[in-house]
């Protein structure tokens, strides 16, 4: 990097050319300890500002000839009304924010209005107020309000309803009263056309002071002196008694004011001057003053100074960082703590000098400043591109030549080892060690990176650390072995710019961040909000534990408690405080040289170097803002309508569902750092941070009562926890009430019921249609089966019977065999007739015969040729059974009777039919041999389906079938059917059939029997 000498020569040439050109005044900076901000009409600010006032609520009120304005730190607003009460006139001149919260406004054409939240009143001549322009309004220590006007002075006592004129009766002239001042010692002063008048505490009358000439504006100095200006802008010190010599003006200014620190400020037609400051620190039109004719001065409660001009207004906010006052700007300064409590500073354009915190400097060394080092033995090393300079312990300097061939190259870093050898890194030249008067490249050691070493430090154990470009650190131990650290040990800093030992650990700063080397690894330091602490080229750890960093994005303070938490858990983000341009920092930390950019002076103050300035900060006495910002809810908008919020509660129209709420925090010093958070209880689950805005928006709100809360913190994180609240009520419309919900539910239920009814009707109709279709299908099927049986089985049986008859007639009449065969043939004829009747049942749907009669006839016919005795009993009121029930019961009974007659070997068979009111019961009992135990347990014989069929038929009609039997004990069978299922008219047939349609056992069983 050999371009720097050329650059320095070019700069020197430019300076020489500038000296040869005609002199031209350059604009000077604003006062060094303040940050200046100017507003004008382009920024929407008021112009021709005449007065300022600030009340307990925090608003900054601004009086102009075209209206009254207020400022919250973000925007200027014209206010034609205060607390909802309109001003009498917009041509405002006098202004007072009283201690009780009232705002007093005086008008250029006469009259005063007192505005309070609970009301307003305008006073005129009829109320005892002097006529003409109201020049000044002041509040006495006892709360009395005094008004100085064109036509005199008047006072309004606390609780009074009229002003009391104060004129010749108390020793004051009658006209042209300009200002009223209450001094700290209790004396009241009045500036008037004829001079200044004073009244000590307890006195009834005023006395004229000296000089006795027209005096218009007054100010009290920190020593109690009262200053007043005449109509020629000349300021005199006032005397309460005749001086030995005629008073002479001591200052010429259009205004004189004193801030709370006692500093005098003078207003000039084209400048603002802080008395005693260098002339270059005047605030002028060329340096950014908002306009000519500065005409009013005000210091707000947070310490900022406000200047009103003909074209706008200016704010001077005290900086936390104090600029080192020097007669010239620095050109990339370097710093090192001196041996006498001062700080030595040098740069590329001048020589090294010793500076104290007040800006006093004295020469130390005629040399530039590219790198410096202070050894533990008190030796100082300072180097530039020409040579190195060594200051011995006795204060003498010794010049040391740079390594051969490196003259003209800047030293980047210097470090003296324990053995007295000097290590030096040269930009473009490499690393060297000077020992015993001889320079050796890399100190004769192997293993150093080829990249430039930008910074060096000595660890507590004597190890020398060197930070290089390209994310590398090299260590040289007492054994002169070189060890390298890089990404393998967690280093992720890019170019390493700073190394600072901290006990047994080492802090490292670089272009990509900051890290701590501990236990063999680098731990990256991360701040809350994603902060990486990049570009850090200065690191200081204070004895109390605070860590200070100076980097590319400003100055960082990490408190001892927060740092201790991070040291316990390096994965967590550390809390920090940042200081930047708003705090008075001009520029950023050096990213090449001279390094470091941060040093701590012997008195404890921190010195920060940027490209052209030095900033100072005492870490033990950081200026803080002790005032939490007042919070105000300014406006509420619902739909397109604005609603007043002064009462703290708003009821919106029915159906409102959107809200826009405007709020503000009245902190004027550093509104850019004010934090605002809000929440709408019932909607927001937590606090919402308002970043870059002072409004909250809500949509799709349901009816109900909501409470909106907003709080704020100033630039130091001091919260106004009480904040401000606003209750918002949204009444429901009829469709949002519970009654509507009930009606809606009832309507829905009615619709569902109607739909259900219609559906059931449709299903019933479809079911009836299906039943009709099924009935037709069954009738057709029965007809087919009947035809088939008639054409086959019955005709065949008929032929057999006829054949048997022919053979029977061949037997002799009267014989026992003939009688038995005739009886069998009669039975066959009856069976044939019965079969024909059954076929007729298949072809037609005539109602079935009575169950009891049918079974009696069947049982009697079954018992004729056998030896069994048959008994039948019928109990209850006979009534028709449902067709299917009758059919299935007949089939079950026939099967049971047949089994008893054929297999049971019974002597007695009993059939019981009970038409009960609750249930229909059918019983078949015999005294036969009973069922085999295996058959009873299995429910039937293999290959036989009689018992199975009876159970299936009973299940098909919903009947209960119970059977009891045992070997040699006979068999009893009982079928029980609820009356509701057993009895019914023919129209109910479909219901029973529909319940049995899905049972195929019936049709299969009949087919097997046939």
mmCIF file of C-alpha atoms in Angstrom, residues 167-433:
data_model
loop_
_atom_site.group_PDB
_atom_site.id
_atom_site.type_symbol
_atom_site.label_atom_id
_atom_site.label_comp_id
_atom_site.label_asym_id
_atom_site.label_seq_id
_atom_site.Cartn_x
_atom_site.Cartn_y
_atom_site.Cartn_z
ATOM 1 C CA UNK A 167 -49.743 51.644 36.841
ATOM 2 C CA UNK A 168 -48.779 54.906 38.484
ATOM 3 C CA UNK A 169 -50.232 53.727 41.789
ATOM 4 C CA UNK A 170 -47.357 51.272 42.121
ATOM 5 C CA UNK A 171 -44.699 53.403 40.428
ATOM 6 C CA UNK A 172 -44.967 52.136 36.870
ATOM 7 C CA UNK A 173 -45.436 54.188 33.695
ATOM 8 C CA UNK A 174 -48.793 53.979 31.963
ATOM 9 C CA UNK A 175 -47.812 52.689 28.534
ATOM 10 C CA UNK A 176 -45.466 50.456 26.546
ATOM 11 C CA UNK A 177 -44.652 47.577 28.862
ATOM 12 C CA UNK A 178 -42.398 45.032 27.154
ATOM 13 C CA UNK A 179 -41.360 42.340 29.615
ATOM 14 C CA UNK A 180 -41.855 41.111 33.192
ATOM 15 C CA UNK A 181 -39.133 39.109 34.960
ATOM 16 C CA UNK A 182 -39.147 37.460 38.388
ATOM 17 C CA UNK A 183 -35.551 37.116 39.582
ATOM 18 C CA UNK A 184 -34.314 34.225 41.705
ATOM 19 C CA UNK A 185 -34.046 36.502 44.748
ATOM 20 C CA UNK A 186 -37.756 37.346 44.478
ATOM 21 C CA UNK A 187 -37.342 40.791 42.906
ATOM 22 C CA UNK A 188 -39.842 41.650 40.198
ATOM 23 C CA UNK A 189 -38.573 43.541 37.171
ATOM 24 C CA UNK A 190 -40.552 45.337 34.442
ATOM 25 C CA UNK A 191 -39.010 46.622 31.195
ATOM 26 C CA UNK A 192 -40.881 49.625 29.825
ATOM 27 C CA UNK A 193 -40.630 52.544 27.459
ATOM 28 C CA UNK A 194 -39.074 54.744 30.146
ATOM 29 C CA UNK A 195 -36.634 52.187 31.524
ATOM 30 C CA UNK A 196 -36.503 49.174 33.813
ATOM 31 C CA UNK A 197 -38.391 49.102 37.121
ATOM 32 C CA UNK A 198 -37.881 46.730 40.041
ATOM 33 C CA UNK A 199 -39.756 45.853 43.222
ATOM 34 C CA UNK A 200 -38.003 43.859 45.979
ATOM 35 C CA UNK A 201 -39.967 41.202 47.867
ATOM 36 C CA UNK A 202 -42.451 42.827 50.264
ATOM 37 C CA UNK A 203 -42.264 46.267 48.663
ATOM 38 C CA UNK A 204 -45.467 47.900 47.480
ATOM 39 C CA UNK A 205 -44.016 50.159 44.803
ATOM 40 C CA UNK A 206 -41.579 49.817 41.899
ATOM 41 C CA UNK A 207 -38.359 51.819 41.634
ATOM 42 C CA UNK A 208 -36.641 52.764 38.400
ATOM 43 C CA UNK A 209 -33.221 51.179 37.815
ATOM 44 C CA UNK A 210 -30.183 52.476 35.908
ATOM 45 C CA UNK A 211 -29.543 53.231 33.108
ATOM 46 C CA UNK A 212 -32.685 55.243 32.694
ATOM 47 C CA UNK A 213 -33.455 54.737 29.068
ATOM 48 C CA UNK A 214 -35.941 52.676 27.116
ATOM 49 C CA UNK A 215 -35.210 49.019 27.874
ATOM 50 C CA UNK A 216 -37.032 46.217 26.092
ATOM 51 C CA UNK A 217 -35.618 42.762 26.856
ATOM 52 C CA UNK A 218 -34.179 41.440 30.098
ATOM 53 C CA UNK A 219 -32.245 38.358 31.242
ATOM 54 C CA UNK A 220 -30.854 37.187 34.569
ATOM 55 C CA UNK A 221 -27.295 35.844 34.652
ATOM 56 C CA UNK A 222 -26.041 32.991 36.852
ATOM 57 C CA UNK A 223 -24.580 35.552 39.257
ATOM 58 C CA UNK A 224 -27.947 37.259 39.728
ATOM 59 C CA UNK A 225 -27.090 40.219 37.507
ATOM 60 C CA UNK A 226 -29.995 41.571 35.448
ATOM 61 C CA UNK A 227 -29.201 42.501 31.858
ATOM 62 C CA UNK A 228 -31.421 44.579 29.597
ATOM 63 C CA UNK A 229 -31.173 45.835 26.030
ATOM 64 C CA UNK A 230 -32.123 49.200 24.664
ATOM 65 C CA UNK A 231 -33.742 49.916 21.328
ATOM 66 C CA UNK A 232 -30.300 49.831 19.702
ATOM 67 C CA UNK A 233 -29.646 46.176 20.688
ATOM 68 C CA UNK A 234 -27.123 47.173 23.315
ATOM 69 C CA UNK A 235 -27.090 45.247 26.582
ATOM 70 C CA UNK A 236 -26.490 46.903 29.944
ATOM 71 C CA UNK A 237 -26.010 45.509 33.394
ATOM 72 C CA UNK A 238 -28.808 47.037 35.478
ATOM 73 C CA UNK A 239 -28.201 48.788 38.784
ATOM 74 C CA UNK A 240 -30.700 49.247 41.572
ATOM 75 C CA UNK A 241 -28.876 52.384 42.743
ATOM 76 C CA UNK A 242 -27.157 55.176 40.885
ATOM 77 C CA UNK A 243 -23.690 53.998 39.731
ATOM 78 C CA UNK A 244 -20.601 56.135 40.137
ATOM 79 C CA UNK A 245 -20.275 56.290 36.373
ATOM 80 C CA UNK A 246 -22.904 56.197 33.687
ATOM 81 C CA UNK A 247 -23.550 52.565 32.669
ATOM 82 C CA UNK A 248 -22.051 51.563 29.392
ATOM 83 C CA UNK A 249 -23.268 48.744 27.130
ATOM 84 C CA UNK A 250 -21.204 45.586 27.451
ATOM 85 C CA UNK A 251 -22.698 43.458 24.671
ATOM 86 C CA UNK A 252 -24.301 44.154 21.340
ATOM 87 C CA UNK A 253 -26.971 41.614 20.475
ATOM 88 C CA UNK A 254 -30.604 41.455 19.548
ATOM 89 C CA UNK A 255 -31.177 38.989 22.396
ATOM 90 C CA UNK A 256 -29.415 37.689 25.474
ATOM 91 C CA UNK A 257 -30.317 34.491 27.264
ATOM 92 C CA UNK A 258 -28.830 32.128 29.829
ATOM 93 C CA UNK A 259 -29.320 28.372 29.821
ATOM 94 C CA UNK A 260 -29.715 26.266 32.963
ATOM 95 C CA UNK A 261 -25.971 25.719 33.148
ATOM 96 C CA UNK A 262 -25.461 29.486 33.285
ATOM 97 C CA UNK A 263 -24.005 29.724 29.774
ATOM 98 C CA UNK A 264 -24.746 33.003 27.999
ATOM 99 C CA UNK A 265 -26.250 32.917 24.515
ATOM 100 C CA UNK A 266 -26.382 35.965 22.280
ATOM 101 C CA UNK A 267 -28.698 36.418 19.316
ATOM 102 C CA UNK A 268 -27.524 38.464 16.359
ATOM 103 C CA UNK A 269 -29.398 39.404 13.185
ATOM 104 C CA UNK A 270 -27.623 36.615 11.295
ATOM 105 C CA UNK A 271 -26.167 34.291 13.943
ATOM 106 C CA UNK A 272 -26.492 32.613 17.322
ATOM 107 C CA UNK A 273 -23.446 32.821 19.544
ATOM 108 C CA UNK A 274 -22.533 30.893 22.666
ATOM 109 C CA UNK A 275 -20.500 33.396 24.651
ATOM 110 C CA UNK A 276 -16.949 32.248 25.244
ATOM 111 C CA UNK A 277 -16.973 29.623 22.500
ATOM 112 C CA UNK A 278 -14.604 29.926 19.516
ATOM 113 C CA UNK A 279 -15.892 32.188 16.792
ATOM 114 C CA UNK A 280 -15.892 29.221 14.436
ATOM 115 C CA UNK A 281 -18.659 27.658 16.525
ATOM 116 C CA UNK A 282 -21.243 30.329 15.829
ATOM 117 C CA UNK A 283 -24.485 29.094 14.332
ATOM 118 C CA UNK A 284 -24.931 31.173 11.205
ATOM 119 C CA UNK A 285 -26.936 31.172 8.016
ATOM 120 C CA UNK A 286 -23.940 29.600 6.296
ATOM 121 C CA UNK A 287 -23.707 26.809 8.884
ATOM 122 C CA UNK A 288 -27.409 25.962 8.716
ATOM 123 C CA UNK A 289 -29.368 28.474 10.777
ATOM 124 C CA UNK A 290 -33.017 28.244 9.707
ATOM 125 C CA UNK A 291 -33.251 31.937 8.892
ATOM 126 C CA UNK A 292 -32.214 35.477 9.676
ATOM 127 C CA UNK A 293 -33.357 37.502 12.677
ATOM 128 C CA UNK A 294 -33.170 35.017 15.545
ATOM 129 C CA UNK A 295 -35.769 36.564 17.840
ATOM 130 C CA UNK A 296 -36.621 34.158 20.628
ATOM 131 C CA UNK A 297 -34.778 31.648 22.808
ATOM 132 C CA UNK A 298 -36.175 28.781 24.883
ATOM 133 C CA UNK A 299 -34.777 25.784 26.763
ATOM 134 C CA UNK A 300 -37.186 22.885 27.131
ATOM 135 C CA UNK A 301 -37.475 20.624 30.113
ATOM 136 C CA UNK A 302 -35.113 18.012 28.580
ATOM 137 C CA UNK A 303 -32.356 20.604 28.063
ATOM 138 C CA UNK A 304 -32.633 21.278 24.338
ATOM 139 C CA UNK A 305 -32.339 24.890 23.204
ATOM 140 C CA UNK A 306 -34.841 26.285 20.688
ATOM 141 C CA UNK A 307 -34.263 29.345 18.535
ATOM 142 C CA UNK A 308 -37.064 31.005 16.592
ATOM 143 C CA UNK A 309 -36.128 32.901 13.412
ATOM 144 C CA UNK A 310 -37.949 34.749 10.685
ATOM 145 C CA UNK A 311 -37.898 31.621 8.462
ATOM 146 C CA UNK A 312 -38.270 28.739 10.885
ATOM 147 C CA UNK A 313 -36.867 27.342 14.087
ATOM 148 C CA UNK A 314 -33.724 25.567 15.276
ATOM 149 C CA UNK A 315 -32.988 23.019 17.976
ATOM 150 C CA UNK A 316 -29.631 22.599 19.701
ATOM 151 C CA UNK A 317 -29.633 19.323 21.611
ATOM 152 C CA UNK A 318 -26.769 18.737 24.057
ATOM 153 C CA UNK A 319 -24.607 15.853 22.909
ATOM 154 C CA UNK A 320 -23.676 12.978 25.132
ATOM 155 C CA UNK A 321 -20.385 12.774 23.359
ATOM 156 C CA UNK A 322 -18.339 15.922 23.739
ATOM 157 C CA UNK A 323 -16.161 16.946 20.815
ATOM 158 C CA UNK A 324 -12.560 17.754 21.614
ATOM 159 C CA UNK A 325 -12.340 21.484 20.892
ATOM 160 C CA UNK A 326 -9.350 22.036 18.626
ATOM 161 C CA UNK A 327 -8.514 24.904 16.270
ATOM 162 C CA UNK A 328 -8.486 22.581 13.247
ATOM 163 C CA UNK A 329 -9.946 19.352 12.009
ATOM 164 C CA UNK A 330 -7.833 16.235 12.283
ATOM 165 C CA UNK A 331 -6.808 14.119 9.325
ATOM 166 C CA UNK A 332 -7.337 10.541 10.541
ATOM 167 C CA UNK A 333 -6.007 10.984 14.067
ATOM 168 C CA UNK A 334 -4.264 8.367 16.164
ATOM 169 C CA UNK A 335 -4.275 8.308 19.973
ATOM 170 C CA UNK A 336 -2.282 6.951 22.875
ATOM 171 C CA UNK A 337 -2.630 7.679 26.597
ATOM 172 C CA UNK A 338 0.189 9.951 27.717
ATOM 173 C CA UNK A 339 2.295 9.656 30.874
ATOM 174 C CA UNK A 340 0.936 12.840 32.456
ATOM 175 C CA UNK A 341 -2.808 12.120 32.378
ATOM 176 C CA UNK A 342 -3.274 13.584 28.939
ATOM 177 C CA UNK A 343 -3.862 11.858 25.609
ATOM 178 C CA UNK A 344 -1.333 12.181 22.810
ATOM 179 C CA UNK A 345 -2.891 12.738 19.412
ATOM 180 C CA UNK A 346 -1.285 12.927 16.005
ATOM 181 C CA UNK A 347 -2.467 12.646 12.427
ATOM 182 C CA UNK A 348 -1.260 12.787 8.842
ATOM 183 C CA UNK A 349 -1.452 16.568 8.551
ATOM 184 C CA UNK A 350 0.192 17.697 11.780
ATOM 185 C CA UNK A 351 2.476 16.771 14.624
ATOM 186 C CA UNK A 352 1.886 14.853 17.829
ATOM 187 C CA UNK A 353 0.480 16.943 20.685
ATOM 188 C CA UNK A 354 -0.674 16.306 24.227
ATOM 189 C CA UNK A 355 -4.350 17.174 24.834
ATOM 190 C CA UNK A 356 -6.441 17.478 27.943
ATOM 191 C CA UNK A 357 -10.209 17.045 28.011
ATOM 192 C CA UNK A 358 -10.818 20.805 27.762
ATOM 193 C CA UNK A 359 -9.074 20.918 24.372
ATOM 194 C CA UNK A 360 -5.785 22.417 25.614
ATOM 195 C CA UNK A 361 -2.903 21.030 23.588
ATOM 196 C CA UNK A 362 0.869 21.320 23.664
ATOM 197 C CA UNK A 363 3.479 19.887 21.282
ATOM 198 C CA UNK A 364 5.039 16.540 22.049
ATOM 199 C CA UNK A 365 6.838 15.356 18.894
ATOM 200 C CA UNK A 366 7.412 16.749 15.432
ATOM 201 C CA UNK A 367 6.267 13.637 13.641
ATOM 202 C CA UNK A 368 3.290 12.185 11.918
ATOM 203 C CA UNK A 369 1.255 9.495 13.628
ATOM 204 C CA UNK A 370 0.592 6.154 11.896
ATOM 205 C CA UNK A 371 1.171 3.738 14.775
ATOM 206 C CA UNK A 372 2.050 3.982 18.457
ATOM 207 C CA UNK A 373 2.702 1.733 21.432
ATOM 208 C CA UNK A 374 3.251 2.153 25.159
ATOM 209 C CA UNK A 375 5.382 -0.593 26.708
ATOM 210 C CA UNK A 376 4.938 -1.776 30.313
ATOM 211 C CA UNK A 377 8.299 -0.205 31.243
ATOM 212 C CA UNK A 378 7.017 3.259 30.244
ATOM 213 C CA UNK A 379 8.683 3.386 26.848
ATOM 214 C CA UNK A 380 6.642 5.059 24.089
ATOM 215 C CA UNK A 381 6.965 4.242 20.412
ATOM 216 C CA UNK A 382 5.468 6.478 17.698
ATOM 217 C CA UNK A 383 6.036 5.991 13.997
ATOM 218 C CA UNK A 384 5.229 7.541 10.651
ATOM 219 C CA UNK A 385 6.336 6.828 7.087
ATOM 220 C CA UNK A 386 9.751 8.330 7.669
ATOM 221 C CA UNK A 387 10.996 6.737 10.881
ATOM 222 C CA UNK A 388 10.144 5.465 14.344
ATOM 223 C CA UNK A 389 10.521 7.511 17.519
ATOM 224 C CA UNK A 390 11.261 6.114 20.955
ATOM 225 C CA UNK A 391 10.619 8.071 24.143
ATOM 226 C CA UNK A 392 12.792 6.947 26.991
ATOM 227 C CA UNK A 393 11.719 6.855 30.625
ATOM 228 C CA UNK A 394 13.567 10.145 31.264
ATOM 229 C CA UNK A 395 11.454 11.886 28.605
ATOM 230 C CA UNK A 396 14.105 12.061 25.898
ATOM 231 C CA UNK A 397 13.332 10.978 22.346
ATOM 232 C CA UNK A 398 15.386 8.726 20.135
ATOM 233 C CA UNK A 399 14.841 8.319 16.396
ATOM 234 C CA UNK A 400 14.998 4.795 15.023
ATOM 235 C CA UNK A 401 15.291 4.207 11.300
ATOM 236 C CA UNK A 402 12.819 1.942 9.610
ATOM 237 C CA UNK A 403 14.094 -1.338 8.125
ATOM 238 C CA UNK A 404 16.135 -0.934 5.010
ATOM 239 C CA UNK A 405 14.037 -0.233 1.968
ATOM 240 C CA UNK A 406 10.894 0.565 3.924
ATOM 241 C CA UNK A 407 11.298 4.283 4.313
ATOM 242 C CA UNK A 408 8.145 5.881 2.953
ATOM 243 C CA UNK A 409 5.941 3.027 4.159
ATOM 244 C CA UNK A 410 3.680 3.571 7.157
ATOM 245 C CA UNK A 411 4.048 1.382 10.208
ATOM 246 C CA UNK A 412 0.729 -0.368 10.885
ATOM 247 C CA UNK A 413 1.318 -1.802 14.380
ATOM 248 C CA UNK A 414 4.073 -1.716 17.025
ATOM 249 C CA UNK A 415 4.693 -3.945 20.056
ATOM 250 C CA UNK A 416 7.624 -4.175 22.465
ATOM 251 C CA UNK A 417 8.322 -7.679 23.770
ATOM 252 C CA UNK A 418 9.377 -8.540 27.310
ATOM 253 C CA UNK A 419 12.993 -8.773 26.215
ATOM 254 C CA UNK A 420 12.905 -5.206 24.866
ATOM 255 C CA UNK A 421 12.758 -6.201 21.213
ATOM 256 C CA UNK A 422 10.379 -4.208 19.011
ATOM 257 C CA UNK A 423 7.989 -5.913 16.639
ATOM 258 C CA UNK A 424 6.736 -3.720 13.799
ATOM 259 C CA UNK A 425 4.331 -4.369 10.950
ATOM 260 C CA UNK A 426 4.703 -2.143 7.872
ATOM 261 C CA UNK A 427 1.978 -1.615 5.316
ATOM 262 C CA UNK A 428 3.384 -3.086 2.122
ATOM 263 C CA UNK A 429 6.599 -4.099 3.845
ATOM 264 C CA UNK A 430 5.804 -7.028 6.101
ATOM 265 C CA UNK A 431 6.597 -7.995 9.685
ATOM 266 C CA UNK A 432 9.957 -7.221 11.342
ATOM 267 C CA UNK A 433 11.656 -7.540 14.727
#
